[in-house]
Short mmCIF file of C-alpha atoms and ligand atoms in Angstrom, two decimals:
data_model
loop_
_atom_site.label_atom_id
_atom_site.label_comp_id
_atom_site.label_asym_id
_atom_site.label_seq_id
_atom_site.Cartn_x
_atom_site.Cartn_y
_atom_site.Cartn_z
CA MET A 18 -32.77 17.74 -5.22
CA SER A 19 -32.33 19.81 -8.67
CA LYS A 20 -32.71 17.83 -11.82
CA LYS A 21 -28.79 18.51 -12.43
CA ASP A 22 -27.87 16.85 -9.22
CA THR A 23 -29.70 13.54 -10.58
CA VAL A 24 -29.50 10.89 -12.81
CA THR A 25 -32.61 8.97 -14.38
CA LEU A 26 -32.59 5.41 -14.68
CA ILE A 27 -35.23 3.64 -16.61
CA ASP A 28 -35.92 0.12 -16.60
CA ASN A 29 -36.76 -0.74 -20.40
CA SER A 30 -38.16 -4.18 -19.22
CA THR A 31 -40.82 -2.48 -16.99
CA GLY A 32 -40.75 0.98 -18.09
CA LYS A 33 -40.04 1.99 -14.49
CA GLU A 34 -37.83 4.97 -13.94
CA ILE A 35 -36.14 6.28 -10.84
CA GLU A 36 -34.15 8.98 -10.41
CA LEU A 37 -30.70 8.84 -8.37
CA PRO A 38 -28.74 11.66 -6.55
CA ILE A 39 -25.24 12.72 -7.91
CA LEU A 40 -22.71 13.18 -5.10
CA HIS A 41 -20.36 15.90 -5.64
CA PRO A 42 -16.46 15.55 -4.58
CA THR A 43 -14.36 18.76 -3.30
CA ASN A 44 -12.09 17.38 -6.05
CA GLY A 45 -12.40 14.77 -8.59
CA ILE A 46 -15.13 12.44 -9.99
CA SER A 47 -18.87 12.75 -9.12
CA THR A 48 -20.47 9.70 -7.81
CA ILE A 49 -24.23 8.37 -8.59
CA ASP A 50 -25.66 7.07 -5.20
CA VAL A 51 -26.95 3.94 -5.84
CA ARG A 52 -27.94 3.14 -2.12
CA GLN A 53 -31.73 3.26 -3.02
CA LEU A 54 -31.23 1.17 -6.43
CA TYR A 55 -32.45 -2.17 -4.95
CA ARG A 56 -35.23 -0.74 -2.80
CA LYS A 57 -36.64 1.30 -5.63
CA LEU A 58 -35.84 -0.63 -8.81
CA GLY A 59 -35.01 -4.23 -7.53
CA TYR A 60 -31.20 -4.40 -9.16
CA PHE A 61 -27.93 -4.58 -7.84
CA THR A 62 -24.99 -2.95 -9.57
CA TYR A 63 -21.99 -5.42 -11.05
CA ASP A 64 -18.62 -4.12 -10.98
CA PRO A 65 -15.83 -6.83 -10.28
CA GLY A 66 -12.59 -5.22 -8.99
CA PHE A 67 -14.37 -2.09 -8.27
CA LEU A 68 -13.45 -0.16 -11.16
CA SER A 69 -16.29 2.22 -11.14
CA THR A 70 -17.22 2.13 -7.38
CA ALA A 71 -16.66 4.50 -4.61
CA SER A 72 -16.71 2.36 -1.52
CA CYS A 73 -16.74 5.28 0.88
CA HIS A 74 -16.27 9.20 1.02
CA SER A 75 -12.68 10.17 2.40
CA SER A 76 -10.87 13.47 2.86
CA ILE A 77 -7.23 11.85 3.39
CA THR A 78 -5.68 11.31 0.09
CA TYR A 79 -6.55 12.43 -3.56
CA LEU A 80 -5.67 10.65 -6.88
CA ASP A 81 -6.08 12.00 -10.25
CA GLY A 82 -5.31 9.07 -12.65
CA LEU A 83 -5.52 10.83 -15.94
CA ASN A 84 -3.16 13.54 -14.91
CA GLY A 85 -0.81 11.31 -12.61
CA GLU A 86 -1.42 13.54 -9.54
CA LEU A 87 -1.27 12.48 -5.80
CA GLN A 88 -2.06 14.93 -2.98
CA TYR A 89 -2.03 13.92 1.04
CA GLY A 90 -4.35 16.46 2.46
CA GLY A 91 -4.35 18.27 -0.45
CA TYR A 92 -0.59 18.83 -0.49
CA PRO A 93 0.99 17.51 -3.68
CA ILE A 94 3.42 14.41 -3.26
CA GLU A 95 6.18 16.13 -4.96
CA GLN A 96 6.10 19.11 -2.43
CA LEU A 97 5.96 16.82 0.33
CA ALA A 98 8.65 14.74 -1.05
CA ASP A 99 11.05 17.72 -1.23
CA HIS A 100 10.03 19.70 1.84
CA SER A 101 8.35 17.41 4.48
CA ASN A 102 9.65 14.02 6.40
CA PHE A 103 7.73 10.81 6.88
CA LEU A 104 6.52 11.52 10.64
CA GLU A 105 5.21 14.85 9.65
CA VAL A 106 3.27 13.18 6.79
CA CYS A 107 1.88 10.62 9.11
CA TYR A 108 0.59 13.47 11.25
CA LEU A 109 -0.96 15.12 8.12
CA LEU A 110 -2.54 11.82 7.03
CA LEU A 111 -4.01 11.14 10.79
CA GLU A 112 -5.02 14.94 11.73
CA GLY A 113 -5.66 16.21 8.19
CA GLU A 114 -3.30 19.26 8.64
CA LEU A 115 0.34 19.49 8.87
CA PRO A 116 1.58 19.88 12.47
CA THR A 117 2.89 23.12 14.17
CA LYS A 118 6.53 22.91 15.64
CA GLU A 119 4.78 22.33 19.00
CA GLU A 120 2.44 19.60 17.55
CA PHE A 121 5.28 17.90 15.58
CA ALA A 122 7.54 17.91 18.47
CA GLU A 123 4.87 16.23 20.67
CA PHE A 124 3.86 13.71 17.89
CA LYS A 125 7.47 12.55 17.48
CA THR A 126 7.87 12.00 21.29
CA ILE A 127 4.79 9.86 21.44
CA ILE A 128 5.90 7.64 18.47
CA THR A 129 9.34 7.40 19.62
CA GLU A 130 8.19 6.27 23.06
CA HIS A 131 6.10 3.47 21.44
CA THR A 132 8.81 1.80 19.44
CA MET A 133 9.54 -1.21 21.97
CA LEU A 134 7.46 -4.34 22.02
CA HIS A 135 6.22 -6.53 24.78
CA GLU A 136 9.15 -8.92 25.38
CA ALA A 137 6.97 -11.91 25.06
CA LEU A 138 6.27 -11.13 21.31
CA LYS A 139 9.69 -12.29 20.72
CA ARG A 140 8.69 -15.72 21.16
CA PHE A 141 6.51 -15.58 18.27
CA TYR A 142 9.27 -15.20 15.84
CA SER A 143 10.92 -18.68 17.15
CA GLY A 144 7.77 -20.47 16.00
CA PHE A 145 8.66 -19.59 12.31
CA ARG A 146 11.10 -21.47 10.07
CA ARG A 147 14.18 -19.69 9.58
CA ASP A 148 13.41 -19.06 5.73
CA ALA A 149 9.84 -17.82 6.57
CA HIS A 150 9.20 -14.81 4.29
CA PRO A 151 9.30 -12.04 6.35
CA MET A 152 5.66 -10.81 5.30
CA ALA A 153 4.44 -14.19 6.82
CA ILE A 154 6.00 -13.16 10.01
CA MET A 155 4.59 -9.61 9.82
CA VAL A 156 0.94 -11.11 9.31
CA GLY A 157 1.63 -13.40 12.30
CA VAL A 158 3.25 -10.78 14.81
CA VAL A 159 1.21 -7.82 14.00
CA GLY A 160 -1.90 -10.17 14.21
CA ALA A 161 -0.49 -11.11 17.46
CA LEU A 162 -0.49 -7.77 19.07
CA SER A 163 -4.37 -7.83 19.03
CA ALA A 164 -3.66 -10.30 22.00
CA PHE A 165 -1.84 -8.08 23.84
CA TYR A 166 -3.73 -4.70 23.32
CA HIS A 167 -7.27 -6.13 22.67
CA ASP A 168 -9.10 -5.75 25.96
CA GLU A 169 -7.81 -2.10 26.30
CA ILE A 170 -9.14 -0.78 23.13
CA ASP A 171 -12.76 0.77 22.65
CA ILE A 172 -12.70 1.47 19.23
CA HIS A 173 -15.46 4.04 19.41
CA ASP A 174 -13.30 6.16 21.89
CA PRO A 175 -11.44 8.56 19.63
CA LYS A 176 -8.46 8.68 22.12
CA HIS A 177 -8.25 4.80 22.11
CA ARG A 178 -8.34 4.80 18.38
CA MET A 179 -5.39 7.23 18.40
CA ILE A 180 -3.30 5.40 20.88
CA ALA A 181 -3.67 2.29 18.50
CA ALA A 182 -2.74 4.34 15.43
CA HIS A 183 0.32 5.65 17.43
CA GLN A 184 1.27 2.13 18.72
CA LEU A 185 1.04 0.56 15.20
CA ILE A 186 3.13 3.30 13.49
CA ALA A 187 5.74 3.29 16.16
CA LYS A 188 6.04 -0.57 16.47
CA MET A 189 5.85 -1.41 12.77
CA PRO A 190 9.58 -0.62 12.08
CA THR A 191 10.81 -2.76 15.14
CA ILE A 192 8.24 -5.67 14.16
CA ALA A 193 9.72 -5.35 10.72
CA ALA A 194 13.46 -5.37 11.42
CA TRP A 195 13.18 -8.09 13.95
CA SER A 196 11.76 -10.26 11.16
CA TYR A 197 14.99 -9.27 9.33
CA ARG A 198 17.13 -10.16 12.19
CA TYR A 199 15.34 -13.52 12.91
CA SER A 200 15.58 -14.82 9.26
CA HIS A 201 19.46 -13.98 9.37
CA GLY A 202 20.03 -15.41 12.79
CA LEU A 203 20.98 -12.22 14.18
CA PRO A 204 20.39 -10.91 17.78
CA PHE A 205 17.13 -8.72 18.00
CA GLU A 206 18.62 -4.80 18.24
CA TYR A 207 16.26 -2.52 20.11
CA PRO A 208 15.17 0.97 19.12
CA ARG A 209 17.28 3.85 20.07
CA ASN A 210 15.33 7.08 21.12
CA HIS A 211 17.80 9.35 19.78
CA LEU A 212 17.36 8.06 16.24
CA ASP A 213 14.70 9.66 13.69
CA TYR A 214 12.21 7.17 12.31
CA ALA A 215 14.23 6.12 9.38
CA SER A 216 17.64 5.79 11.19
CA ASN A 217 16.12 3.93 13.69
CA PHE A 218 14.93 1.36 11.18
CA LEU A 219 18.24 0.99 9.70
CA HIS A 220 19.92 0.84 13.07
CA MET A 221 17.51 -2.09 13.93
CA MET A 222 18.04 -4.01 10.57
CA PHE A 223 22.03 -3.51 10.26
CA SER A 224 23.41 -2.82 13.40
CA LEU A 225 25.69 -5.38 14.90
CA PRO A 226 26.56 -5.94 18.59
CA THR A 227 30.55 -6.21 17.47
CA VAL A 228 30.76 -3.10 15.23
CA ALA A 229 29.41 0.26 15.80
CA TYR A 230 26.74 1.30 12.90
CA VAL A 231 25.84 4.61 11.98
CA PRO A 232 23.13 5.13 9.24
CA ASP A 233 24.32 6.48 6.09
CA PRO A 234 22.53 9.85 5.69
CA VAL A 235 22.07 9.22 1.82
CA PHE A 236 20.33 6.10 2.74
CA VAL A 237 18.39 7.70 5.80
CA LYS A 238 17.12 10.42 3.35
CA ALA A 239 16.22 7.87 0.49
CA LEU A 240 14.30 5.44 3.03
CA ASP A 241 12.42 8.55 4.47
CA LEU A 242 11.36 9.41 0.97
CA ILE A 243 10.27 5.78 0.27
CA PHE A 244 8.31 5.98 3.37
CA ILE A 245 6.41 9.29 2.19
CA LEU A 246 5.61 7.98 -1.23
CA HIS A 247 4.03 4.72 0.31
CA ALA A 248 2.38 6.13 2.96
CA ASP A 249 -1.00 6.24 1.47
CA HIS A 250 -2.93 5.84 -1.75
CA GLU A 251 -6.65 6.17 -1.29
CA GLN A 252 -8.74 3.01 -1.62
CA ASN A 253 -6.21 0.31 -2.81
CA ALA A 254 -6.72 -3.38 -2.14
CA SER A 255 -5.05 -3.43 1.06
CA THR A 256 -6.51 -0.44 2.42
CA SER A 257 -9.80 -1.64 1.37
CA THR A 258 -9.13 -4.83 3.22
CA VAL A 259 -8.25 -2.93 6.42
CA ARG A 260 -11.72 -0.80 5.71
CA LEU A 261 -13.75 -4.13 5.15
CA THR A 262 -12.12 -5.79 8.11
CA GLY A 263 -12.44 -2.94 10.45
CA SER A 264 -15.98 -2.37 9.46
CA SER A 265 -17.16 -5.40 11.61
CA GLU A 266 -15.63 -3.73 14.57
CA ALA A 267 -12.61 -6.02 14.60
CA ASN A 268 -9.58 -4.99 16.71
CA PRO A 269 -7.32 -2.55 14.53
CA PHE A 270 -4.14 -4.61 15.10
CA ALA A 271 -6.21 -7.44 13.19
CA ALA A 272 -7.37 -5.30 10.58
CA ILE A 273 -3.88 -4.14 9.91
CA SER A 274 -2.71 -7.60 9.77
CA ALA A 275 -5.24 -8.29 7.24
CA GLY A 276 -4.05 -5.38 5.21
CA ILE A 277 -0.50 -6.69 5.45
CA ALA A 278 -1.66 -9.72 3.95
CA SER A 279 -3.43 -8.04 1.03
CA LEU A 280 -0.49 -5.98 0.39
CA TRP A 281 1.75 -9.10 0.00
CA GLY A 282 0.31 -10.02 -3.38
CA PRO A 283 2.69 -9.36 -6.47
CA ALA A 284 -0.43 -7.56 -8.32
CA HIS A 285 0.07 -5.10 -5.33
CA GLY A 286 2.84 -4.36 -2.74
CA GLY A 287 4.61 -7.51 -3.85
CA ALA A 288 5.48 -6.01 -7.27
CA ASN A 289 8.51 -4.29 -5.92
CA GLU A 290 10.27 -7.59 -5.12
CA ALA A 291 9.06 -9.07 -8.32
CA VAL A 292 10.32 -6.02 -10.41
CA ILE A 293 14.03 -6.83 -9.13
CA ARG A 294 13.50 -10.70 -9.95
CA MET A 295 12.54 -9.54 -13.45
CA LEU A 296 15.16 -7.07 -14.06
CA THR A 297 17.98 -9.52 -12.61
CA ASP A 298 16.62 -11.94 -15.19
CA ILE A 299 17.14 -9.46 -17.78
CA VAL A 300 20.49 -8.64 -17.15
CA GLU A 301 21.59 -12.13 -16.00
CA SER A 302 20.03 -14.04 -19.19
CA ASP A 303 20.91 -14.00 -22.63
CA ASN A 304 17.44 -12.67 -23.57
CA ASP A 305 17.42 -9.07 -24.47
CA VAL A 306 14.74 -6.64 -23.54
CA GLU A 307 12.52 -7.01 -26.32
CA TYR A 308 11.84 -10.83 -25.46
CA TYR A 309 10.50 -9.59 -22.05
CA ILE A 310 8.38 -6.91 -23.74
CA GLU A 311 6.92 -9.57 -26.22
CA ARG A 312 6.17 -11.92 -23.45
CA ALA A 313 4.35 -9.07 -21.43
CA LYS A 314 2.21 -8.50 -24.50
CA ASN A 315 1.56 -12.47 -25.28
CA LYS A 316 -1.81 -13.09 -23.97
CA ASP A 317 -1.23 -16.70 -23.56
CA ASP A 318 1.98 -15.98 -21.26
CA ARG A 319 1.10 -14.96 -17.55
CA PHE A 320 4.28 -12.91 -17.62
CA ARG A 321 3.62 -9.08 -16.96
CA LEU A 322 6.00 -6.20 -16.93
CA MET A 323 6.13 -5.87 -13.05
CA GLY A 324 6.19 -2.27 -11.77
CA PHE A 325 4.14 -1.32 -15.04
CA GLY A 326 0.56 -0.41 -15.01
CA HIS A 327 -1.81 0.62 -12.41
CA ARG A 328 -5.64 0.91 -11.84
CA ILE A 329 -5.75 4.32 -11.33
CA TYR A 330 -2.78 5.96 -13.11
CA LYS A 331 -3.28 5.99 -16.89
CA ASN A 332 -0.34 8.37 -16.94
CA TYR A 333 3.15 8.24 -15.14
CA ASP A 334 2.69 7.33 -11.45
CA PRO A 335 3.92 10.44 -9.85
CA ARG A 336 5.98 8.66 -7.32
CA ALA A 337 7.68 6.73 -9.96
CA ARG A 338 8.77 10.02 -11.51
CA ILE A 339 10.14 11.04 -7.89
CA ILE A 340 11.90 7.56 -6.92
CA ARG A 341 13.38 7.11 -10.39
CA LYS A 342 15.39 10.58 -9.87
CA THR A 343 16.39 9.56 -6.38
CA CYS A 344 17.36 6.07 -7.58
CA HIS A 345 19.77 7.80 -10.22
CA GLU A 346 21.09 10.34 -7.73
CA LEU A 347 21.88 7.66 -5.27
CA LEU A 348 23.49 5.53 -7.90
CA THR A 349 25.46 7.97 -9.34
CA GLY A 350 26.75 8.97 -5.81
CA LEU A 351 27.59 5.24 -5.21
CA GLY A 352 29.69 5.29 -8.47
CA SER A 353 29.06 3.75 -11.77
CA SER A 354 30.81 0.46 -10.92
CA ASN A 355 28.39 -0.47 -8.33
CA GLU A 356 26.39 -3.75 -9.09
CA TYR A 357 23.00 -1.99 -9.04
CA SER A 358 23.67 0.34 -12.20
CA ASP A 359 22.92 -2.48 -14.54
CA LEU A 360 19.62 -3.13 -13.02
CA PHE A 361 18.97 0.50 -13.51
CA LYS A 362 20.25 0.57 -16.76
CA ALA A 363 17.95 -2.46 -17.70
CA ALA A 364 14.82 -0.71 -15.91
CA MET A 365 15.53 2.74 -17.81
CA GLU A 366 15.90 0.68 -21.41
CA LEU A 367 12.54 -1.32 -20.57
CA GLU A 368 10.97 1.89 -19.83
CA GLN A 369 11.93 3.55 -22.92
CA ILE A 370 11.02 0.73 -25.35
CA ALA A 371 7.36 0.02 -23.35
CA LEU A 372 6.66 3.83 -23.56
CA GLU A 373 7.11 3.79 -27.17
CA ASP A 374 5.25 0.39 -27.97
CA GLU A 375 1.69 0.75 -29.28
CA TYR A 376 0.71 -2.40 -26.99
CA PHE A 377 1.47 -0.11 -23.70
CA ILE A 378 0.48 3.25 -25.11
CA SER A 379 -2.75 1.95 -26.03
CA ARG A 380 -3.46 0.53 -22.84
CA ASN A 381 -2.02 3.39 -20.73
CA LEU A 382 0.70 1.39 -19.12
CA TYR A 383 3.22 3.50 -17.23
CA PRO A 384 5.96 2.65 -14.68
CA ASN A 385 4.45 2.60 -11.29
CA VAL A 386 6.06 3.38 -7.61
CA ASP A 387 7.29 -0.31 -7.56
CA PHE A 388 9.62 0.13 -10.79
CA TYR A 389 12.47 2.00 -9.43
CA SER A 390 11.93 1.47 -5.52
CA GLY A 391 13.68 -2.06 -5.32
CA ILE A 392 16.78 -0.92 -6.81
CA ILE A 393 17.17 1.70 -4.05
CA LEU A 394 16.50 -0.80 -1.36
CA LEU A 395 18.92 -3.14 -2.97
CA ALA A 396 21.78 -0.57 -2.91
CA MET A 397 20.99 -0.03 0.72
CA GLY A 398 21.55 -3.52 1.22
CA VAL A 399 17.89 -4.39 2.09
CA PRO A 400 17.30 -8.02 0.70
CA LEU A 401 14.72 -8.71 -1.76
CA ASN A 402 12.01 -10.15 0.63
CA MET A 403 11.95 -7.31 2.83
CA PHE A 404 10.63 -4.90 0.02
CA THR A 405 7.24 -5.49 0.71
CA VAL A 406 7.86 -5.28 4.39
CA ILE A 407 9.08 -1.81 4.01
CA PHE A 408 6.14 -0.98 2.01
CA ALA A 409 3.93 -2.19 4.72
CA VAL A 410 5.70 -0.18 7.29
CA ALA A 411 5.07 2.99 5.39
CA ARG A 412 1.58 2.11 4.58
CA THR A 413 0.55 1.41 8.01
CA VAL A 414 -0.13 5.24 8.66
CA GLY A 415 -2.42 5.41 5.66
CA TRP A 416 -4.25 2.01 6.62
CA VAL A 417 -4.77 3.24 10.49
CA SER A 418 -5.91 6.81 9.01
CA HIS A 419 -8.60 5.38 6.74
CA TRP A 420 -9.59 2.94 9.63
CA ASP A 421 -10.00 5.98 11.99
CA GLU A 422 -11.88 7.83 9.41
CA MET A 423 -14.24 4.88 8.65
CA ILE A 424 -15.00 4.25 12.58
CA GLN A 425 -15.91 7.87 13.00
CA ASP A 426 -17.96 8.09 9.90
CA PRO A 427 -21.93 8.27 10.85
CA GLU A 428 -22.37 6.47 7.46
CA SER A 429 -20.14 3.79 8.03
CA ARG A 430 -21.66 0.20 8.43
CA ILE A 431 -20.37 -3.46 8.17
CA GLY A 432 -19.38 -4.08 4.73
CA ARG A 433 -21.41 -6.52 3.07
CA PRO A 434 -21.34 -6.77 -1.06
CA ARG A 435 -23.84 -8.71 -2.71
CA GLN A 436 -23.34 -11.15 -5.74
CA LEU A 437 -24.80 -12.03 -9.23
CA TYR A 438 -25.58 -15.62 -8.70
CA VAL A 439 -24.91 -18.12 -11.16
CA GLY A 440 -25.02 -21.21 -9.47
CA ALA A 441 -27.38 -23.98 -9.62
CA LEU A 442 -31.18 -23.54 -9.47
CA PRO A 443 -33.10 -25.30 -6.34
CA ARG A 444 -33.07 -28.91 -6.61
CA ASP A 445 -33.86 -31.75 -4.25
CA TYR A 446 -31.63 -34.36 -2.57
CA PRO A 447 -31.67 -37.64 -4.65
CA LYS A 448 -33.90 -39.88 -2.85
CA ASP A 449 -32.83 -43.27 -4.29
CA SER A 450 -29.05 -42.56 -2.78
CA ASP A 451 -30.57 -43.13 1.05
C1 SDX B 523 0.53 -0.99 -6.44
O1 SDX B 523 -4.09 0.28 -6.17
C2 SDX B 523 -3.06 1.10 -5.78
O2 SDX B 523 -3.21 2.26 -5.65
C3 SDX B 523 -1.86 0.36 -5.39
C4 SDX B 523 -0.46 0.91 -5.27
C5 SDX B 523 -0.45 1.25 -3.84
O3 SDX B 523 0.22 2.50 -3.69
O4 SDX B 523 -1.15 0.84 -3.08
O5 SDX B 523 -0.15 1.86 -6.14
C6 SDX B 523 0.63 -0.06 -5.32
O6 SDX B 523 0.10 -2.04 -6.13
C7 SDX B 523 1.08 -0.76 -7.53
C8 SDX B 523 0.74 -1.64 -8.79
C9 SDX B 523 1.75 -2.96 -8.53
N1 SDX B 523 1.68 -4.00 -9.64
C10 SDX B 523 2.47 -4.31 -10.51
O7 SDX B 523 3.19 -3.36 -11.01
C11 SDX B 523 2.17 -5.63 -11.29
C12 SDX B 523 1.94 -5.47 -12.65
N2 SDX B 523 0.83 -4.64 -13.19
C13 SDX B 523 -0.28 -5.09 -13.36
O8 SDX B 523 -0.58 -6.59 -12.86
C14 SDX B 523 -1.76 -4.29 -13.46
O9 SDX B 523 -1.18 -3.18 -14.11
C15 SDX B 523 -2.24 -3.92 -12.18
C16 SDX B 523 -2.37 -5.05 -11.34
C17 SDX B 523 -1.31 -2.79 -11.49
C18 SDX B 523 -3.66 -3.12 -12.68
O10 SDX B 523 -4.32 -4.20 -13.11
P1 SDX B 523 -5.92 -3.68 -13.71
O11 SDX B 523 -6.03 -2.43 -13.54
O12 SDX B 523 -6.65 -4.78 -13.38
O13 SDX B 523 -5.81 -3.82 -15.36
P2 SDX B 523 -5.73 -4.81 -16.02
O14 SDX B 523 -5.32 -6.21 -15.63
O15 SDX B 523 -7.30 -4.99 -16.50
O16 SDX B 523 -4.94 -4.49 -17.29
C19 SDX B 523 -5.77 -3.72 -18.53
C20 SDX B 523 -4.70 -4.23 -19.71
C21 SDX B 523 -4.64 -5.77 -20.04
O17 SDX B 523 -4.84 -6.15 -21.12
P3 SDX B 523 -6.03 -6.56 -22.27
O18 SDX B 523 -6.77 -7.51 -21.51
O19 SDX B 523 -6.93 -5.01 -22.12
O20 SDX B 523 -5.39 -6.77 -23.59
O21 SDX B 523 -3.44 -3.70 -19.78
C22 SDX B 523 -2.80 -5.07 -19.80
C23 SDX B 523 -3.70 -6.39 -19.21
O22 SDX B 523 -3.37 -7.35 -19.73
N3 SDX B 523 -1.59 -5.21 -18.41
C24 SDX B 523 -0.49 -5.36 -18.67
C25 SDX B 523 -0.05 -5.06 -17.46
N4 SDX B 523 -0.62 -4.52 -16.83
C26 SDX B 523 -1.81 -4.30 -17.34
N5 SDX B 523 0.37 -6.20 -19.54
C27 SDX B 523 1.54 -6.22 -19.42
N6 SDX B 523 2.35 -5.84 -18.15
C28 SDX B 523 1.60 -5.25 -17.27
N7 SDX B 523 2.19 -4.93 -16.00
#
């Protein structure tokens, strides 16, 4: 190992020094391999929230937070958004290469033929209150899939892993749409094999036995784009949850259920729902946008500008740029009188003021993917509490791709972080209390 590929660490309290290897990526930031640190120097590293920690090596997705770049398998998200479709992106994330025409046709058939659910799964829905949040239903029903497929899976068999991945990608839209139907007292609509992925989801969400339903092609295209943009995002909280859960060799359906639970939080995938609640408050309240900007800057106020800021992007989230354009096009197509234009105008005003404000500039806070996506979903008639569900449907391919990559990684082992213990020192149980 040449000197230039190492760092030297000197423990000033003992004078002891060690060399740690630098691991170089194909793209992006190099890492210091600290695996020998504890054995050689007797220290743990401390990094709450993992701001400076690489948990694994991966070839699936690359983010450049400083330049606002996102690539799936090396392909820029802007090009995939313009030229690809969600199922082709699913193949790319799972296999690492774009499919040939024949490979895509075969993959599409496999996914289409796995969209049905075991009829017994229907009964899981009736156990939920009518007003249960669909994300609670998703966590429960997806976790329950492990009861249906548990015994058949040998997670060390690549074929079994790919079948589980195909089942999850195929069944998530059905499970998601049925969580909507259940909460609205509507009969469950079955998938239709002649429809594409996004059309099928809209069909299962909105078709009624009483009237023929044809998905609006504008909405189908916008939803397919939303699926592409949300498909994967490196080691985010929910993907790291899936990896950590899967590292114990838990059933993949249980691991994905854990990912759904993590995504639900408003700091993560729940932000799209929180953005609309914030924009609606702005539009309906007497307070102007500056009032909300000042609240977001006030340390004593827990209020944050939802849809703003990102752990990685210290520039505009490239997905936000794409989705802002689609949002504008879709609303223009609906005509300026539609009720969502006010939300879009409030979002643009908020963005403009924030991007010129020292507080946001100095902290590199820009709109993220959640800032505009909700307005599109609202315009499609998707209710607020289904926004994160749609994020989960899209992110399932990212979760299963990372799970599959982790299981086949020879370096992979059960994740078990250590801690900086700051609790009580050893003490005896008080004798006099016997
Ligand atoms: C997603 O990780 C991923 O890749 C996630 C995701 C994916 O595709 O998987 O991209 C999807 O989750 C997008 C993020 C959606 N969440 C939100 O929009 C919620 C609002 N955003 C924030 O909660 C926050 O920006 C986070 C959670 C996104 C990032 O938090 P960090 O990296 O821990 O940053 P931080 O909280 O340390 O903030 C740094 C500073 C702080 O101020 P100071 O202490 O330095 O004075 O910026 C401030 C924060 O108070 N800040 C905000 C803010 N976000 C950060 N202040 C006001 N409004 C905000 N939105």
